[in-house]
Every structure is written in structure tokens, then in C-alpha cells.
Amino acid sequence: MLTGAIFLHDAFTYTDKHIDGVPVAPLALNPERGGPKNLPVVKSYLSDLEDSEQSELCEKPHLVIVGGGWGAIGVINTLKTGDYHVTVVSPETYTTFTPLLPSAAVGTVQIRSLVEPLRKVIARLHGHLLHGKAIDLVMSERLLEVETVTTEGEKVNIYVPYDKIIIAVGSTAATHGVPGLENCYQLKTVGDAQKIRQRIIDNFEVASLPTTSAEERRRLLSFVVCGGGPTGVETAAEMYDLCQEDIMNYYPKMCRQDVSITVIQSREHILNTYSEAISQYAEKKFMHDGVGLVTNARVAAVTPTSVIYTKKGADGKPESHEIPTNFVLWSTGIAMNPFVARLSSLLPNQVHRKAIEVDAHLRVKGAPMGEVYAIGDASTIETSIVSHLLDLVDESDKNKDGKIDFEEWEDMVQKIKKRIPMSEEHLSRVRELFDLYDSDADNSLNLNELAVLLQEIGHKITALPATAQVAAQQGKYLGRKLSKVARQRSVLAANGLTTEAGVDEAVSSPFRYLHLGSLA
Ligand SMILES: Cc1cc2nc3c(=O)[nH]c(=O)nc-3n(C[C@H](O)[C@H](O)[C@H](O)COP(=O)(O)OP(=O)(O)OC[C@H]3O[C@@H](n4cnc5c(N)ncnc54)[C@H](O)[C@@H]3O)c2cc1C
């Protein structure tokens, strides 16, 4: 009876995929070498010929998504199956729900609740996961250089060819040149959360030993957070809850007497990018809970046993202070991912310090049109209108007199809104702006007047924040758009669009961010 049931189960659950003899492309086993560094070029994957759907995808344009975070998942979830041969390159095999990292770091949320295997997410697209780290891009040959690591720890670099590539590698922690950051913890990945959790437990256990002095116990249970942004504040709050609620029963005396939590912030207030009400609420809550707040202070160094910071004294002169500690979280903002820094250095006019600049269609500025996109924390949408001045004048100066009259200005405003949609709210008073900047009152704007106008409007545009919401929306926008590009390829070609330039504009409006409130 049981054997019969097993046979029956097998008959319905075994698929063709379980049989031996699935063909493998020879190139997947022995990749040819090529590119400027003569590295193996991954043109084929082991599973490329696994079934007819996979085989058909080999003929489709190759889309490489670099990174497996919020932005990448947005792309993967909105791309339509069958449009691209998709490869995701990521040093982690899973994607992380970052808003829950502070809870995971203190152990109130299990790690498995905030991760999802990337292979599971890309299965719908019959996509491939390449476990490695992007380190360089050869745009002239459309090759991504990826560093992979063998089980022996040996680094093996390979090239991954692409037709289109999306850079979604996020950011790294800003260091501000502070010495001793090797003594700090960061909170960006699941690995970071696990290390923090372990350090907290170790600190409590060593502090509990009868051989530990009172002074050392206080140092072990002094938790310092450098940075009063959302990650720092949330982690400090989670630590407070951990010590005053979750583990109070295990270490009652130490939790009451010896634990201290301190947040050091360089600005006057914590959460200064949020509304004043939120910032004030958080400060009041910390004050009530006894979480130490040191504002207007700069961390000067972190040593293995303390944090040293400077703060102006009553006489206005900077004074140095030291907090003994055995746990420091460094969360003072974001900096450019090294791969993005490399890409940025390869391109002209990429001068942003924290991210790579993209246009309103999320195409990397200066890269071959329609081939290289960037989303999420790795990117920033251009806000400078004045850099388009000459093109705008060329397009809108209908009578070619070198000046822009009001009718031409109205036309120019529409063109600016298309190029830089984030300028829209600053361009609503079209007539007022025209009159305001027409300083010689000749009823037209000359190049100088226009330059001042466009520059000042550009300064008013606020860049989008580095949040999961922005990254996810950009990813979804790009996934939908790229599927449209793939599906309308023949129509576009029939209309003369045979190269990538102009294809994005033909199928889609520029990206627009819709703020839906905060995630956490
Ligand atoms: C602790 C914490 C809490 C947060 N809480 C919130 C919140 O509550 N709300 C909110 O909106 N935002 C929050 N954020 C911010 C949010 O997580 C980021 O804005 C968002 O993750 C950005 O998405 P991304 O896709 O650009 O980058 P990420 O999500 O960071 O993904 C980057 C991906 O690229 C991979 N990668 C990195 N380098 C390489 C490389 N060289 N090659 C290949 N792959 C690479 C990484 O492994 C990762 O998979 C939080 C961030 C942190 C750290």
C-alpha cells in the first residue's frame, strides 16, 4: 500500500527536469577568454539548455542586474517573463528586508524573516544568479567584470556580457575620514546584524563574570551609536527595548544599573531629515528612557576601548570627551559603493560624490545611451537644469535671435519638465518667473538671464532620499519599461529607432517618484 502510494506520488511529482542527460552548452563548461584582460567570458550558463523556455531565452537580449537589494527586486518583479535573458550578479544569495535589520541585530526578529533567496525570486524569469561582486565595466565591449571566489578563497575574475545593464549595488557607509572605524560595527547586511547580536551577548556574558571589575562592566555595557539618522536612532531604540524588556529577567541588576546607550549626532537634532515633530518626539522619548543624546558633536576617533568626540564648550572652544565602550555602531550616512566609484571615474561629467548621476529615464549620464542604467542608493537623478542651457535654447529659440521671448519660454518650460520632472513644482508660475528674471525688462530672456534662472531653480530641487521606497519604485519603473522596449522592438525599428538612443523616450515617460510615507 505504502509502496503504491510512493509510486503514485513519484508519477505526479517527477518532471522531465529530473532526468539525466540535460544538454549543457560547451561554452558553459569551458568559457572562451576575451576582453581587455583576457578573462573567461560567461556567454552560456549550465542551465541555459535545460528546457525549451531556457533555450529560447538565449536568443533574447542579455540583461544583467548588478545587486540583489530593493532596486533589483523591483526590476525582477516587474519584468515580463520571456523578454530578456536575465542574470543577477550579487555577493549575497538572498535579498534583505533592510528595515528589520535593527530588530534582527538585537535578536527580536529572526534572520529568516527578513531574507528571501534570490534564486527563488528570479525563477519566474528563468534568470541566472551569479554569486560574485562587480568590480569593473568595459562599456566599449559591453562586459561586466565580476570577482568570484572559490571554496579555497581564491579570487577568479570573469566577464559577464550584457546588452543592457542595471547598476543596483546600493551604497557603503560614509567614513568622514575618522580613524579607528575598524573598531566599529555597521548595520547594512544580515552578516552585520549577526555580528552585532553576538557582540551584545558576549558583552553581557563577560560583564556577568565575577572576575569583571565594576568599571569594566560599565564599559562592556556602554553601547554607543555614532549617527542620529534613522538607522542609528532605530538601533538605539531597539537596544533600549532589548535591555529594558527582553533580557531584563536574565540580567536584572546589570540592565538596571550598568547599561548605558548613547547616540552621538553631528547636527543639532536627531532625525533631522524628518519633520520637526518626528525629531522632537524621538528626542523626548530618548530623554524619558535615559538614552544619552550628544548633539552638535563630532566623533574624532574610535579606539578599541572608547569613542572620542569633540563638542564646543560654554566658551565656544572645542572640548574633547571620551566614552569608554565595547560596542560602537557607525551609521553616519552613506558613501559611494566602490564599483560605482569605478564606473563614475570612467565617465565624463560624473562629479557627484555619493552616487552616480542618471537622467530622468534612469540612464547613467555619459554612458552609451540605453545600455547602462542605475537605480536606488547607487544613483541620483540629475537636478542641474543649467547644464542643459544650450540644448534648451537651441530647441526653443524658434526665431533664432539668441533670446527667449515669453512664448518660447512657455515651450522651454515644457521641455525642462520632460528632462527634469523634479523641477515641475518650481516651474508653475511661468509668467512670474519670466518677469522676475528679465532684469533688463526687454520682454525676453537673454543667455545670462536664463542661466541665472535655471541655476536658481536647479538649486531648489531636492534630490530623492536614499530609501527603500525610492529604490523599489525605480526598479519597478525600469522593469516595466525594459519589457516594453523588448516587446515594441519591431514597431520601434519600423519607426526608424534602430539604435538604443531615444528608445526610452519612445516607450515611456520619465521616472516620477510618488512618496507613500515611511516604511518603518
Ligand atoms: C539598517 C537599515 C534600515 C533601513 N530602514 C529603512 C526604512 O525603514 N525605510 C526605507 O525606506 N529605507 C530604509 N533603509 C534604506 C534602504 O535599505 C536603502 O535605501 C535600500 O536598500 C536601497 O536599495 P538598493 O537596491 O539601492 O540597495 P540595497 O538594497 O542596499 O542593495 C544593494 C545590493 O547590491 C549588492 N552589491 C553591493 N556591491 C555589489 C557589487 N560590487 N557587485 C554586485 N552586487 C553588489 C548587495 O549585496 C545588495 O544585494 C534602511 C537601511 C538600513 C541599512
GROMACS .gro file of N, CA, C and O and ligand atoms in nm, residues 66-72 89-92 94 98-99 101-102 132-134 168-171 187-188 231 234 337 339 375-378 466-469 471 519-520, ligand 1:
model
  213
   66VAL      N    1   2.294   4.420  -1.155
   66VAL     CA    2   2.404   4.411  -1.058
   66VAL      C    3   2.351   4.451  -0.921
   66VAL      O    4   2.316   4.567  -0.898
   67GLY      N    5   2.344   4.354  -0.829
   67GLY     CA    6   2.289   4.379  -0.696
   67GLY      C    7   2.161   4.300  -0.678
   67GLY      O    8   2.095   4.262  -0.776
   68GLY      N    9   2.129   4.273  -0.550
   68GLY     CA   10   2.009   4.194  -0.523
   68GLY      C   11   1.926   4.256  -0.412
   68GLY      O   12   1.864   4.186  -0.333
   69GLY      N   13   1.925   4.391  -0.406
   69GLY     CA   14   1.850   4.460  -0.300
   69GLY      C   15   1.716   4.512  -0.349
   69GLY      O   16   1.657   4.458  -0.443
   70TRP      N   17   1.671   4.618  -0.286
   70TRP     CA   18   1.537   4.673  -0.314
   70TRP      C   19   1.518   4.710  -0.461
   70TRP      O   20   1.415   4.680  -0.520
   71GLY      N   21   1.618   4.778  -0.518
   71GLY     CA   22   1.605   4.822  -0.657
   71GLY      C   23   1.598   4.703  -0.751
   71GLY      O   24   1.510   4.694  -0.837
   72ALA      N   25   1.690   4.608  -0.732
   72ALA     CA   26   1.697   4.490  -0.819
   72ALA      C   27   1.566   4.411  -0.811
   72ALA      O   28   1.512   4.368  -0.914
   89VAL      N   29   2.381   3.956  -1.064
   89VAL     CA   30   2.514   3.941  -1.003
   89VAL      C   31   2.506   3.995  -0.862
   89VAL      O   32   2.471   4.112  -0.841
   90SER      N   33   2.535   3.911  -0.764
   90SER     CA   34   2.525   3.958  -0.625
   90SER      C   35   2.622   3.881  -0.536
   90SER      O   36   2.636   3.759  -0.550
   91PRO      N   37   2.686   3.950  -0.441
   91PRO     CA   38   2.775   3.878  -0.348
   91PRO      C   39   2.697   3.801  -0.242
   91PRO      O   40   2.754   3.725  -0.166
   92GLU      N   41   2.565   3.826  -0.236
   92GLU     CA   42   2.481   3.751  -0.142
   92GLU      C   43   2.380   3.671  -0.223
   92GLU      O   44   2.338   3.715  -0.329
   94TYR      N   45   2.084   3.604  -0.128
   94TYR     CA   46   1.947   3.637  -0.085
   94TYR      C   47   1.929   3.789  -0.089
   94TYR      O   48   2.026   3.865  -0.096
   98THR      N   49   1.572   4.536   0.460
   98THR     CA   50   1.659   4.617   0.547
   98THR      C   51   1.588   4.686   0.665
   98THR      O   52   1.650   4.700   0.771
   99PRO      N   53   1.461   4.731   0.652
   99PRO     CA   54   1.401   4.800   0.767
   99PRO      C   55   1.398   4.715   0.894
   99PRO      O   56   1.391   4.769   1.004
  101LEU      N   57   1.648   4.517   0.988
  101LEU     CA   58   1.784   4.483   1.034
  101LEU      C   59   1.810   4.524   1.180
  101LEU      O   60   1.869   4.445   1.256
  102PRO      N   61   1.766   4.646   1.224
  102PRO     CA   62   1.791   4.680   1.364
  102PRO      C   63   1.726   4.579   1.460
  102PRO      O   64   1.786   4.543   1.562
  132GLY      N   65   2.886   3.674  -0.701
  132GLY     CA   66   3.013   3.745  -0.712
  132GLY      C   67   2.992   3.894  -0.696
  132GLY      O   68   2.881   3.940  -0.674
  133LYS      N   69   3.102   3.966  -0.709
  133LYS     CA   70   3.100   4.111  -0.684
  133LYS      C   71   3.146   4.183  -0.811
  133LYS      O   72   3.254   4.152  -0.863
  134ALA      N   73   3.065   4.275  -0.860
  134ALA     CA   74   3.105   4.352  -0.979
  134ALA      C   75   3.219   4.445  -0.942
  134ALA      O   76   3.213   4.511  -0.837
  168ALA      N   77   2.253   4.833  -0.945
  168ALA     CA   78   2.167   4.848  -0.827
  168ALA      C   79   2.243   4.797  -0.705
  168ALA      O   80   2.194   4.714  -0.630
  169VAL      N   81   2.365   4.848  -0.689
  169VAL     CA   82   2.454   4.793  -0.585
  169VAL      C   83   2.446   4.866  -0.452
  169VAL      O   84   2.522   4.835  -0.359
  170GLY      N   85   2.356   4.964  -0.441
  170GLY     CA   86   2.341   5.033  -0.313
  170GLY      C   87   2.462   5.119  -0.280
  170GLY      O   88   2.536   5.163  -0.370
  171SER      N   89   2.483   5.140  -0.151
  171SER     CA   90   2.589   5.232  -0.107
  171SER      C   91   2.672   5.167   0.002
  171SER      O   92   2.641   5.057   0.048
  187LEU      N   93   2.568   4.842   1.013
  187LEU     CA   94   2.444   4.764   1.001
  187LEU      C   95   2.387   4.782   0.861
  187LEU      O   96   2.304   4.869   0.837
  188LYS      N   97   2.438   4.700   0.768
  188LYS     CA   98   2.390   4.709   0.630
  188LYS      C   99   2.342   4.573   0.581
  188LYS      O  100   2.261   4.565   0.490
  231THR      N  101   1.879   5.485   1.088
  231THR     CA  102   1.938   5.356   1.128
  231THR      C  103   1.991   5.363   1.270
  231THR      O  104   1.966   5.275   1.353
  234GLU      N  105   1.698   5.407   1.527
  234GLU     CA  106   1.619   5.284   1.541
  234GLU      C  107   1.697   5.176   1.615
  234GLU      O  108   1.642   5.104   1.700
  337ASN      N  109   2.942   5.325  -0.337
  337ASN     CA  110   2.989   5.187  -0.349
  337ASN      C  111   3.115   5.187  -0.437
  337ASN      O  112   3.119   5.259  -0.537
  339PHE      N  113   3.230   4.996  -0.665
  339PHE     CA  114   3.206   4.967  -0.807
  339PHE      C  115   3.148   5.091  -0.877
  339PHE      O  116   3.185   5.124  -0.990
  375ILE      N  117   1.998   5.256  -1.041
  375ILE     CA  118   1.881   5.283  -0.957
  375ILE      C  119   1.918   5.274  -0.809
  375ILE      O  120   2.023   5.221  -0.774
  376GLY      N  121   1.828   5.324  -0.726
  376GLY     CA  122   1.844   5.310  -0.581
  376GLY      C  123   1.955   5.397  -0.524
  376GLY      O  124   1.993   5.500  -0.581
  377ASP      N  125   2.010   5.352  -0.411
  377ASP     CA  126   2.112   5.430  -0.340
  377ASP      C  127   2.235   5.457  -0.425
  377ASP      O  128   2.310   5.552  -0.399
  378ALA      N  129   2.260   5.372  -0.524
  378ALA     CA  130   2.380   5.388  -0.607
  378ALA      C  131   2.369   5.509  -0.700
  378ALA      O  132   2.469   5.555  -0.753
  466ALA      N  133   1.779   5.845  -0.007
  466ALA     CA  134   1.827   5.707  -0.028
  466ALA      C  135   1.742   5.614   0.057
  466ALA      O  136   1.777   5.580   0.170
  467THR      N  137   1.626   5.578   0.005
  467THR     CA  138   1.536   5.491   0.081
  467THR      C  139   1.494   5.370  -0.002
  467THR      O  140   1.505   5.371  -0.125
  468ALA      N  141   1.442   5.272   0.069
  468ALA     CA  142   1.393   5.151   0.003
  468ALA      C  143   1.280   5.185  -0.094
  468ALA      O  144   1.268   5.128  -0.202
  469GLN      N  145   1.199   5.282  -0.053
  469GLN     CA  146   1.083   5.318  -0.134
  469GLN      C  147   1.126   5.374  -0.270
  469GLN      O  148   1.068   5.339  -0.374
  471ALA      N  149   1.420   5.323  -0.419
  471ALA     CA  150   1.487   5.216  -0.495
  471ALA      C  151   1.383   5.122  -0.556
  471ALA      O  152   1.392   5.085  -0.674
  519LEU      N  153   0.848   5.361   0.546
  519LEU     CA  154   0.828   5.217   0.564
  519LEU      C  155   0.834   5.176   0.710
  519LEU      O  156   0.770   5.082   0.751
  520ALA      N  157   0.922   5.243   0.786
  520ALA     CA  158   0.940   5.198   0.925
  520ALA      C  159   0.895   5.306   1.022
  520ALA      O  160   0.886   5.420   0.984
  521LIG     C1  161   1.951   4.921   0.888
  521LIG     C2  162   1.877   4.988   0.777
  521LIG     C3  163   1.744   5.021   0.792
  521LIG     C4  164   1.675   5.084   0.689
  521LIG     N1  165   1.544   5.116   0.707
  521LIG     C5  166   1.476   5.172   0.606
  521LIG     C6  167   1.338   5.201   0.620
  521LIG     O1  168   1.278   5.175   0.724
  521LIG     N2  169   1.274   5.257   0.515
  521LIG     C7  170   1.337   5.286   0.397
  521LIG     O2  171   1.273   5.335   0.304
  521LIG     N3  172   1.467   5.261   0.381
  521LIG     C8  173   1.539   5.204   0.482
  521LIG     N4  174   1.672   5.180   0.467
  521LIG     C9  175   1.738   5.222   0.344
  521LIG    C10  176   1.717   5.117   0.236
  521LIG     O3  177   1.754   4.990   0.283
  521LIG    C11  178   1.801   5.152   0.114
  521LIG     O4  179   1.767   5.280   0.069
  521LIG    C12  180   1.774   5.049   0.005
  521LIG     O5  181   1.821   4.923   0.047
  521LIG    C13  182   1.842   5.086  -0.125
  521LIG     O6  183   1.815   4.986  -0.217
  521LIG     P1  184   1.923   4.948  -0.329
  521LIG     O7  185   1.862   4.844  -0.414
  521LIG     O8  186   1.972   5.071  -0.392
  521LIG     O9  187   2.045   4.891  -0.247
  521LIG     P2  188   2.049   4.769  -0.147
  521LIG    O10  189   1.914   4.730  -0.103
  521LIG    O11  190   2.149   4.807  -0.044
  521LIG    O12  191   2.106   4.652  -0.235
  521LIG    C14  192   2.235   4.654  -0.286
  521LIG    C15  193   2.266   4.516  -0.339
  521LIG    O13  194   2.386   4.521  -0.414
  521LIG    C16  195   2.472   4.418  -0.372
  521LIG     N5  196   2.607   4.464  -0.403
  521LIG    C17  197   2.683   4.552  -0.337
  521LIG     N6  198   2.800   4.569  -0.401
  521LIG    C18  199   2.796   4.490  -0.511
  521LIG    C19  200   2.887   4.464  -0.617
  521LIG     N7  201   3.005   4.523  -0.623
  521LIG     N8  202   2.850   4.375  -0.712
  521LIG    C20  203   2.729   4.313  -0.707
  521LIG     N9  204   2.640   4.335  -0.610
  521LIG    C21  205   2.673   4.423  -0.513
  521LIG    C22  206   2.440   4.399  -0.225
  521LIG    O14  207   2.482   4.273  -0.181
  521LIG    C23  208   2.289   4.413  -0.230
  521LIG    O15  209   2.230   4.293  -0.270
  521LIG    C24  210   1.742   5.116   0.568
  521LIG    C25  211   1.876   5.082   0.553
  521LIG    C26  212   1.943   5.019   0.655
  521LIG    C27  213   2.088   4.983   0.636
   0.00000   0.00000   0.00000
